[in-house]
Short mmCIF file of C-alpha atoms in Angstrom, two decimals:
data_model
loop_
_atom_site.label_atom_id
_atom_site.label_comp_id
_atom_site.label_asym_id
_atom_site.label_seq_id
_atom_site.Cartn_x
_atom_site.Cartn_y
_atom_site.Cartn_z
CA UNK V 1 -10.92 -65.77 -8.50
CA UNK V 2 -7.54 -65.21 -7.10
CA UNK V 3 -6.37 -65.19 -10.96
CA UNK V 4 -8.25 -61.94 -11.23
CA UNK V 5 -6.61 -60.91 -8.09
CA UNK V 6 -3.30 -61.35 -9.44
CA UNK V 7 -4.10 -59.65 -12.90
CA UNK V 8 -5.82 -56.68 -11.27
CA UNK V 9 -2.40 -56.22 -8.91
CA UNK V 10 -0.32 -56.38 -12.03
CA UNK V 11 -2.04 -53.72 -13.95
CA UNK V 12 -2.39 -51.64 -10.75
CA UNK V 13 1.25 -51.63 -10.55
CA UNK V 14 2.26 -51.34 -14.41
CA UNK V 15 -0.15 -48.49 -14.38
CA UNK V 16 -2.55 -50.30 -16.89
CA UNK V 17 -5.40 -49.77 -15.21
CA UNK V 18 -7.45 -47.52 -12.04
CA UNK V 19 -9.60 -50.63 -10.98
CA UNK V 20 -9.89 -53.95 -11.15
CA UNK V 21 -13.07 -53.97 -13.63
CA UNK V 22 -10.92 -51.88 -16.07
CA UNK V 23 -8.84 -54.81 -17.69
CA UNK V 24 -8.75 -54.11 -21.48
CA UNK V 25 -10.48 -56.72 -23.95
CA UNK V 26 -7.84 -58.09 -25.82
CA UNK V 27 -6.60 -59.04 -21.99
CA UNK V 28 -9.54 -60.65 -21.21
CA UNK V 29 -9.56 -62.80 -24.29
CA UNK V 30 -5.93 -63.87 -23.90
CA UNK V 31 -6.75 -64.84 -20.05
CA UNK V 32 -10.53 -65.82 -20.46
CA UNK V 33 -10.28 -69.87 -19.76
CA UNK V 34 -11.26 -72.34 -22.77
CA UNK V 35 -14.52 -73.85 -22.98
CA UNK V 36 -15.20 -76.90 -20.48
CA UNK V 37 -16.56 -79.35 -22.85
CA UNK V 38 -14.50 -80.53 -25.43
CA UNK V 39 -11.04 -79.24 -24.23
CA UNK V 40 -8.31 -80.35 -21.78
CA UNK V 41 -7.35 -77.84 -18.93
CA UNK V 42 -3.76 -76.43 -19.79
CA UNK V 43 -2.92 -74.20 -17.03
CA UNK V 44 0.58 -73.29 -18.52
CA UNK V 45 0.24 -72.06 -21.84
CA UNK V 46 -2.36 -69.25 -23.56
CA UNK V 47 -4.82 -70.93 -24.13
CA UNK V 48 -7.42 -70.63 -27.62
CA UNK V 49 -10.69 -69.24 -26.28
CA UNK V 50 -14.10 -70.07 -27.89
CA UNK V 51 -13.87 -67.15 -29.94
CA UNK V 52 -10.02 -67.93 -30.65
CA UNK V 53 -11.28 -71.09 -32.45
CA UNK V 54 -14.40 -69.77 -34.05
CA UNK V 55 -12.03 -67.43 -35.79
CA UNK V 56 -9.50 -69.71 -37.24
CA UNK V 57 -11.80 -71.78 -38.40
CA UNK V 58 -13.88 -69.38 -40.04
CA UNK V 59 -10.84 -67.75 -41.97
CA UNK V 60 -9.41 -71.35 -42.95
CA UNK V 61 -12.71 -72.05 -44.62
CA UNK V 62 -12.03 -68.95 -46.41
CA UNK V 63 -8.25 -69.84 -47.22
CA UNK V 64 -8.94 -74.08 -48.03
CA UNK V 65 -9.50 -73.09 -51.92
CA UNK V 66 -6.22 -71.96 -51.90
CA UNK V 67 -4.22 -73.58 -49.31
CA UNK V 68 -1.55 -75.78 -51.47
CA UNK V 69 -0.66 -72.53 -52.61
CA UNK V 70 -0.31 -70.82 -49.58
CA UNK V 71 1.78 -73.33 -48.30
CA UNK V 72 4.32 -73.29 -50.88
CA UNK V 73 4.53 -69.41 -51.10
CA UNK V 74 5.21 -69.32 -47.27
CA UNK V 75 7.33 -72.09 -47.48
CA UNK V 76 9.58 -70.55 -50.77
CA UNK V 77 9.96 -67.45 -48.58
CA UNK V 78 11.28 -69.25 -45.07
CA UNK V 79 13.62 -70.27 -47.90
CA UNK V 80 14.76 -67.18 -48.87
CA UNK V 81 14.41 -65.10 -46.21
CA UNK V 82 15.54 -66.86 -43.47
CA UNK V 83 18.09 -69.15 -45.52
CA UNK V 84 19.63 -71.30 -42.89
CA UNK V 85 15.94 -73.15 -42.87
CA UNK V 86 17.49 -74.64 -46.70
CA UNK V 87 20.46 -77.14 -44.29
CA UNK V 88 17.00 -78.98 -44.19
CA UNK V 89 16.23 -79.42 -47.77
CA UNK V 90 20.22 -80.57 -49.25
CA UNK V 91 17.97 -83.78 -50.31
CA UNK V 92 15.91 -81.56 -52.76
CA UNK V 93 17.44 -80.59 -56.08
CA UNK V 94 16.29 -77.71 -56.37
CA UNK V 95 15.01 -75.03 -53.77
CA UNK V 96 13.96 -72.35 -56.14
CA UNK V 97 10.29 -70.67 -55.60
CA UNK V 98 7.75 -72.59 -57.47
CA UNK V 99 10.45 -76.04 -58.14
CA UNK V 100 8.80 -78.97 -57.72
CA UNK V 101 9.75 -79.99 -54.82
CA UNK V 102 8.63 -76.49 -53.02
CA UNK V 103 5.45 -76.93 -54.33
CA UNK V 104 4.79 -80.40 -53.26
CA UNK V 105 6.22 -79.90 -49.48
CA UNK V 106 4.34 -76.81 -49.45
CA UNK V 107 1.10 -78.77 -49.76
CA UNK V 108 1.77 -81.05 -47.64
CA UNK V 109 2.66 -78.71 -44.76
CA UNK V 110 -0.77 -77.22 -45.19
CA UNK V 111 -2.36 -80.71 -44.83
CA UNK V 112 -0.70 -80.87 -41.67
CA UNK V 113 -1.99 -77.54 -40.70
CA UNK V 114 -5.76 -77.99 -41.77
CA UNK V 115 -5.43 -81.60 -40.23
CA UNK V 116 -4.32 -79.49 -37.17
CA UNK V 117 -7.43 -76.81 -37.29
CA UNK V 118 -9.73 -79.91 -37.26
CA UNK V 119 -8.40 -81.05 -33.80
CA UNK V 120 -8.38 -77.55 -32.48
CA UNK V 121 -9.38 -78.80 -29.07
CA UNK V 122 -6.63 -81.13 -28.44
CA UNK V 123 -3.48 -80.44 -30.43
CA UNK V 124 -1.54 -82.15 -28.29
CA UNK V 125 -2.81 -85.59 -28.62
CA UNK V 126 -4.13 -84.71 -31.95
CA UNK V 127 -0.43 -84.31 -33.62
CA UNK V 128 1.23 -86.88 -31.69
CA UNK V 129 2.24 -89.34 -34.41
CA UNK V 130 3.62 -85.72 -36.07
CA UNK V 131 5.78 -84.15 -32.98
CA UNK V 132 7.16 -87.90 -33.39
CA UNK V 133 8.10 -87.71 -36.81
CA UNK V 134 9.68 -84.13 -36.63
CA UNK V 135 11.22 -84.99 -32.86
CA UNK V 136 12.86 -88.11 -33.81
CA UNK V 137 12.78 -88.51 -37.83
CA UNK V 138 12.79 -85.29 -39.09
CA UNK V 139 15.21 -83.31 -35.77
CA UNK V 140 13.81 -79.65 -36.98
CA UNK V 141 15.09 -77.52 -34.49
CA UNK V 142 11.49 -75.99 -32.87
CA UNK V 143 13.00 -73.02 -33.05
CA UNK V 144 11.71 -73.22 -37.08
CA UNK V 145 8.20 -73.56 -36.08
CA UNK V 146 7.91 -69.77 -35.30
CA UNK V 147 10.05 -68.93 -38.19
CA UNK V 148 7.50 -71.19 -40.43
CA UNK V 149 4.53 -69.49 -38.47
CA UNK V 150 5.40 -65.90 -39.41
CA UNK V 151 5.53 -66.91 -43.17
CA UNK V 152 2.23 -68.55 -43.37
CA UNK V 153 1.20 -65.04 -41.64
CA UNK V 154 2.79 -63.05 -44.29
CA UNK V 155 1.13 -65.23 -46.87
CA UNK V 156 -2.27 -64.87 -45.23
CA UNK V 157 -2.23 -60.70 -45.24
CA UNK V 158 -0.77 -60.95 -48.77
CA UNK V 159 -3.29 -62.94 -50.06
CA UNK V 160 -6.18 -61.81 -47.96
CA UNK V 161 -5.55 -57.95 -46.80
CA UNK V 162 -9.06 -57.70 -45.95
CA UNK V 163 -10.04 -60.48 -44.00
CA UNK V 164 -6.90 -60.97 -42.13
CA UNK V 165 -7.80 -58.64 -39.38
CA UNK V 166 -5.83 -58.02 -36.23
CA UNK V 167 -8.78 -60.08 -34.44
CA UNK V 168 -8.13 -62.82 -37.12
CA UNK V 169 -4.20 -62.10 -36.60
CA UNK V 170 -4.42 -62.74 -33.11
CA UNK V 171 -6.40 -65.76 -33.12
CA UNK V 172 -4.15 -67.54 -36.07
CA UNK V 173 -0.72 -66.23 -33.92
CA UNK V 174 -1.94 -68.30 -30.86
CA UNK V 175 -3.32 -71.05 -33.02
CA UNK V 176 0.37 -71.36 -34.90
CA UNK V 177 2.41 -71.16 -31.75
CA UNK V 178 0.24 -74.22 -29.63
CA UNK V 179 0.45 -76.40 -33.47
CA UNK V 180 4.43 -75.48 -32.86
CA UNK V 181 4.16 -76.53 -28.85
CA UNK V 182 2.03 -79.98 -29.99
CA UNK V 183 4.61 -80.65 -32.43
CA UNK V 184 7.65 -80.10 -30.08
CA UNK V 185 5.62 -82.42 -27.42
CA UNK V 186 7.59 -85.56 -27.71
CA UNK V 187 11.37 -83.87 -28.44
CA UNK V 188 12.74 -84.39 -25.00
CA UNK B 1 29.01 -52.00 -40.95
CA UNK B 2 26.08 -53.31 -43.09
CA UNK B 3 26.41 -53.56 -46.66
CA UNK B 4 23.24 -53.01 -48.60
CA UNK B 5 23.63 -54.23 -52.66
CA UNK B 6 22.22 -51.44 -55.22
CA UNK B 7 19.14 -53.74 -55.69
CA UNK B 8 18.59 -53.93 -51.56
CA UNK B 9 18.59 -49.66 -51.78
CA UNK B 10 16.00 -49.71 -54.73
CA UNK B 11 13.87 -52.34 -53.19
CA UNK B 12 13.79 -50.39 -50.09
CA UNK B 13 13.54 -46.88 -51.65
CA UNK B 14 10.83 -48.62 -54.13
CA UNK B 15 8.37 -49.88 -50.68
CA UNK B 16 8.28 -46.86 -48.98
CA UNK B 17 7.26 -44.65 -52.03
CA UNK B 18 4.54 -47.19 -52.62
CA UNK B 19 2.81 -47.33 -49.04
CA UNK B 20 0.70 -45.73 -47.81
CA UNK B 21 2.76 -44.02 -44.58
CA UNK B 22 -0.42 -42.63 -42.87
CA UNK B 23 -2.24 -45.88 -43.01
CA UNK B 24 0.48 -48.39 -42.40
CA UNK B 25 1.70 -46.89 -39.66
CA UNK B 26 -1.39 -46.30 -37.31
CA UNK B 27 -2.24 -49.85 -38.78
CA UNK B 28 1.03 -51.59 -37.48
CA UNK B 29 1.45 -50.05 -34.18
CA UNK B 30 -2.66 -50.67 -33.19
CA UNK B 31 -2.24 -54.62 -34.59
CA UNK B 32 1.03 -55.04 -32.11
CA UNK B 33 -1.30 -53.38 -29.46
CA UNK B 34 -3.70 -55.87 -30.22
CA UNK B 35 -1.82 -59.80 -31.47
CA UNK B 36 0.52 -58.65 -28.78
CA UNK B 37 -1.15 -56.92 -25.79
CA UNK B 38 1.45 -56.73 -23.45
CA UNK B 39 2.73 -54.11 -25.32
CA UNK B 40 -0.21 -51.84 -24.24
CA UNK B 41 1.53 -51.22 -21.28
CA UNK B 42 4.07 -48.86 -22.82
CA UNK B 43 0.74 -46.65 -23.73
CA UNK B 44 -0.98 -45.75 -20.48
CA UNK B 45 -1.76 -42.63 -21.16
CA UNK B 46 -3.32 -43.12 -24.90
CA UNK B 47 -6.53 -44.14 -23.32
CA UNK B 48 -9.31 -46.12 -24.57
CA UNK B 49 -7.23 -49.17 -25.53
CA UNK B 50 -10.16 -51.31 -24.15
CA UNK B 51 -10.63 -53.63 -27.24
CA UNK B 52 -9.77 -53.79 -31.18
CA UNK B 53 -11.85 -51.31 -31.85
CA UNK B 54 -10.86 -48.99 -29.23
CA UNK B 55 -7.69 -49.40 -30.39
CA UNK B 56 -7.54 -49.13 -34.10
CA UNK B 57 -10.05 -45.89 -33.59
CA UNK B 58 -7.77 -44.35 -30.85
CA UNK B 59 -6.24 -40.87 -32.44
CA UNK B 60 -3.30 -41.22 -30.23
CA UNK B 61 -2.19 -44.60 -31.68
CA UNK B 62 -2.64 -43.48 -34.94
CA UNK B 63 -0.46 -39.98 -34.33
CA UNK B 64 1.71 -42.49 -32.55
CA UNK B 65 1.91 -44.71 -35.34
CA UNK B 66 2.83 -41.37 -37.85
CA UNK B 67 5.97 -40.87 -35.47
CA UNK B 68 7.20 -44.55 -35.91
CA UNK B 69 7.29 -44.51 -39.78
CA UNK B 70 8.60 -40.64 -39.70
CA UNK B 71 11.41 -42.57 -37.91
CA UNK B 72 11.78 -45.49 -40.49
CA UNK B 73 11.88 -42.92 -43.21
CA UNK B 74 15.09 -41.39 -41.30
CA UNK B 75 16.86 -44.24 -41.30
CA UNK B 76 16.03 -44.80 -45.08
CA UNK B 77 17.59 -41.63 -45.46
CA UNK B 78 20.77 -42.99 -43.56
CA UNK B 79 21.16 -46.45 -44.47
CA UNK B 80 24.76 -46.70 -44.21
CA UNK B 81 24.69 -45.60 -40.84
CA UNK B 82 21.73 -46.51 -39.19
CA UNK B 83 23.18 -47.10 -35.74
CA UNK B 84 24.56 -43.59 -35.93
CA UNK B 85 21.21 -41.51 -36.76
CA UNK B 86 19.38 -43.95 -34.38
CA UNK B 87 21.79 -43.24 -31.10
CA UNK B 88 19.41 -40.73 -30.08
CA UNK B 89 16.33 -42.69 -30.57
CA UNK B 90 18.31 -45.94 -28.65
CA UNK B 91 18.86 -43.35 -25.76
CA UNK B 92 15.41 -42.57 -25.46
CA UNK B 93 13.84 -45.90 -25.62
CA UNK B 94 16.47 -47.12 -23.26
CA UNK B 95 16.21 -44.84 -20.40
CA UNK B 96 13.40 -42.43 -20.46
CA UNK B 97 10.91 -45.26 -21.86
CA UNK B 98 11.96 -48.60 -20.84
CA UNK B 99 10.53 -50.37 -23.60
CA UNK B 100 11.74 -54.08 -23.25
CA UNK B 101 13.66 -54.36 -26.33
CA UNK B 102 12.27 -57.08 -27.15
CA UNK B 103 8.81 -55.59 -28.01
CA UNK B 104 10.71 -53.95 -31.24
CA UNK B 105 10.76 -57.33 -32.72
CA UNK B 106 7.42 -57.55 -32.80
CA UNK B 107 6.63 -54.22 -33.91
CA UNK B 108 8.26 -55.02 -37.22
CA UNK B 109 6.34 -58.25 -37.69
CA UNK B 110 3.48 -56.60 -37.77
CA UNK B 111 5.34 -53.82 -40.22
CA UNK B 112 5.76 -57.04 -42.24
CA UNK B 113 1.91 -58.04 -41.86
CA UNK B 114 0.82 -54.46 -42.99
CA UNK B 115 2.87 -54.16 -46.09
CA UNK B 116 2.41 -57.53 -47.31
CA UNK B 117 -1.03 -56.72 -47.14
CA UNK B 118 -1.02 -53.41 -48.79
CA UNK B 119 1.80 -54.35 -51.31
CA UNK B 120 0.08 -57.58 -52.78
CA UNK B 121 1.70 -59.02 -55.46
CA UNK B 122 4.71 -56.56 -55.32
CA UNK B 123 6.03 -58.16 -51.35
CA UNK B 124 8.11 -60.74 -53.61
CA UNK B 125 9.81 -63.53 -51.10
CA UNK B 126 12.79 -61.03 -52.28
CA UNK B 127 11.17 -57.85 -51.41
CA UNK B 128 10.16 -59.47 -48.06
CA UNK B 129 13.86 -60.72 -47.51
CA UNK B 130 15.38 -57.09 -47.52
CA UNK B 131 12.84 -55.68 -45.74
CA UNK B 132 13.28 -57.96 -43.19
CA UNK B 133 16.92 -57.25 -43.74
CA UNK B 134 16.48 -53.49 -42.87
CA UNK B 135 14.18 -53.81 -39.58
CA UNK B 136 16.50 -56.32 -38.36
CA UNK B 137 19.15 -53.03 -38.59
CA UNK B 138 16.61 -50.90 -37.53
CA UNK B 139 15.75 -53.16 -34.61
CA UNK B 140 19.81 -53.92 -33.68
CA UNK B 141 20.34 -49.80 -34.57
CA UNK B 142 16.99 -49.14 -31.32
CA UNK B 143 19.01 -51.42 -29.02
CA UNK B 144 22.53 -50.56 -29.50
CA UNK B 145 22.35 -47.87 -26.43
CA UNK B 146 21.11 -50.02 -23.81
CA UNK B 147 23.18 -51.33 -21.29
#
């Protein structure tokens, strides 16, 4: 209750909106609380609602066909767009989109990330032998996992324009960013 | 100064004769309103920005949207000197409409989104690289006036 209180007050003030009753959708989604069943409370992140979930896993249905693709054309751009993410890959011999190696890891990453959509409702214990492997094997920086996130977005629009809806957008940036905050669990 | 090759100019000449400028832009500034809501509170007097669909029908977004790539188009025009034909624009967002410059960031991800979905197989991971290349100016070019 005194959530509501708070939120009200801080759209009063920014000007967002004349009374309390008025807060936008999209607001309410982003602060609605998860459902009680199946999921842990986590009072300090943004939490995926019911619908949140619903939608990523009805649009990663739609993208499974395809998903070893996917992941390597996301992960050959991270490559060349952002190209300090390569200092991780000097082990591979080549880095070029559609080597070998890009292919492979790419696949893999998405196995990670469907493994991840099947324990939507508790990422954090759910990847916990994987935070270990990237916090103390692998030492990405976290700072990659956003980086990583935005090109499996790009892929998604390219490669789905129509289903990949701001709703769907929404839903898959939130998903992303807690599968980046499960994996950086056990860094430090 | 930023030094664009002659392929970088072409590439970026090249996407914004192919998109659609009245569609992506309504389309990128009502999904930032949306994936990003906090944003909505640059936009209290647009209205109905109650949910999605609120938003993406909202005429005042999409005129809104218009002005943004109008902008972008300038600073195609002037990509040697972005930071110069922006100054103006870096003024304006700095201290008549206190956007958070942070909030231009995501604006162009969801530029990104929009034309990787309406460019298909033409948003190469090269194509994506210099347009990435050229918001990050654009974005540095918006922030340059604040202090």
């Amino acid at each position: 209750m005194t959530v509501w209180l708070l939120i009200s007050c801080c759209h009063h003030r920014l000007g967002l909106s004349p009374k309390g009753g008025d807060i936008p959708q999209v607001l309410m989604d982003v602060y609605k609380p998860t459902a009680a069943a199946s999921s842990k409370p986590s009072p300090d992140k943004m939490s995926l609602s019911v619908k949140n979930k619903d939608t990523v896993r009805a649009f990663w249905a739609k993208l499974s066909p395809k998903a070893a693709d996917i992941g390597a054309d996301a992960l050959c751009r991270m490559l060349v767009v952002y190209p300090q993410t390569k200092t991780y890959f000097s082990h591979w011999k080549d880095l070029s989109p559609g080597s070998a190696p890009v292919m492979m890891h790419g696949a893999v990453i998405m196995q990670g990330v469907t493994d991840a959509v099947a324990k939507i409702d508790n990422l954090t214990d759910g990847l916990d032998q994987l935070s270990q492997l990237h916090a103390f094997t692998l030492r990405v920086d976290p700072a990659n996992f956003k980086v990583l996130s935005h090109n499996l977005m790009v892929v998604m629009a390219n490669q789905f324009p129509k289903d990949f809806s701001p709703e769907v957008h929404v839903a898959m940036d939130k998903f992303l960013a807690l599968v980046a905050l499960a994996l950086s669990e056990k860094y430090r | 100064m930023v030094k664009w090759t002659d392929s970088e100019r072409s590439t970026i000449q090249s996407i914004f004769s192919k998109i659609d400028k009245d569609v992506v832009g309504p389309a990128a500034i009502s999904r930032c309103l949306i994936v990003y809501p906090w944003t909505q509170r640059y936009f209290g007097s647009f209205g109905n920005l109650y949910n999605a669909a609120a938003i993406t029908s909202n005429p005042k977004v999409a005129a809104h949207g218009k002005v943004i790539v109008e902008a972008l188009e300038k600073a195609v025009q002037n990509m040697d000197n972005i930071k110069a034909a922006y100054a103006e624009l870096s003024v304006l967002h700095s201290e008549k409409l206190q956007v958070d410059p942070g909030n231009f960031k995501l604006l162009a991800d969801c530029l990104t989104i929009v034309i990787a979905a309406q460019l298909g197989n033409d948003f190469t991971p090269d194509v994506q690289a210099t347009f990435q290349k050229f918001m990050n100016v654009v974005v540095s070019s918006l922030e340059k006036q604040y202090y």
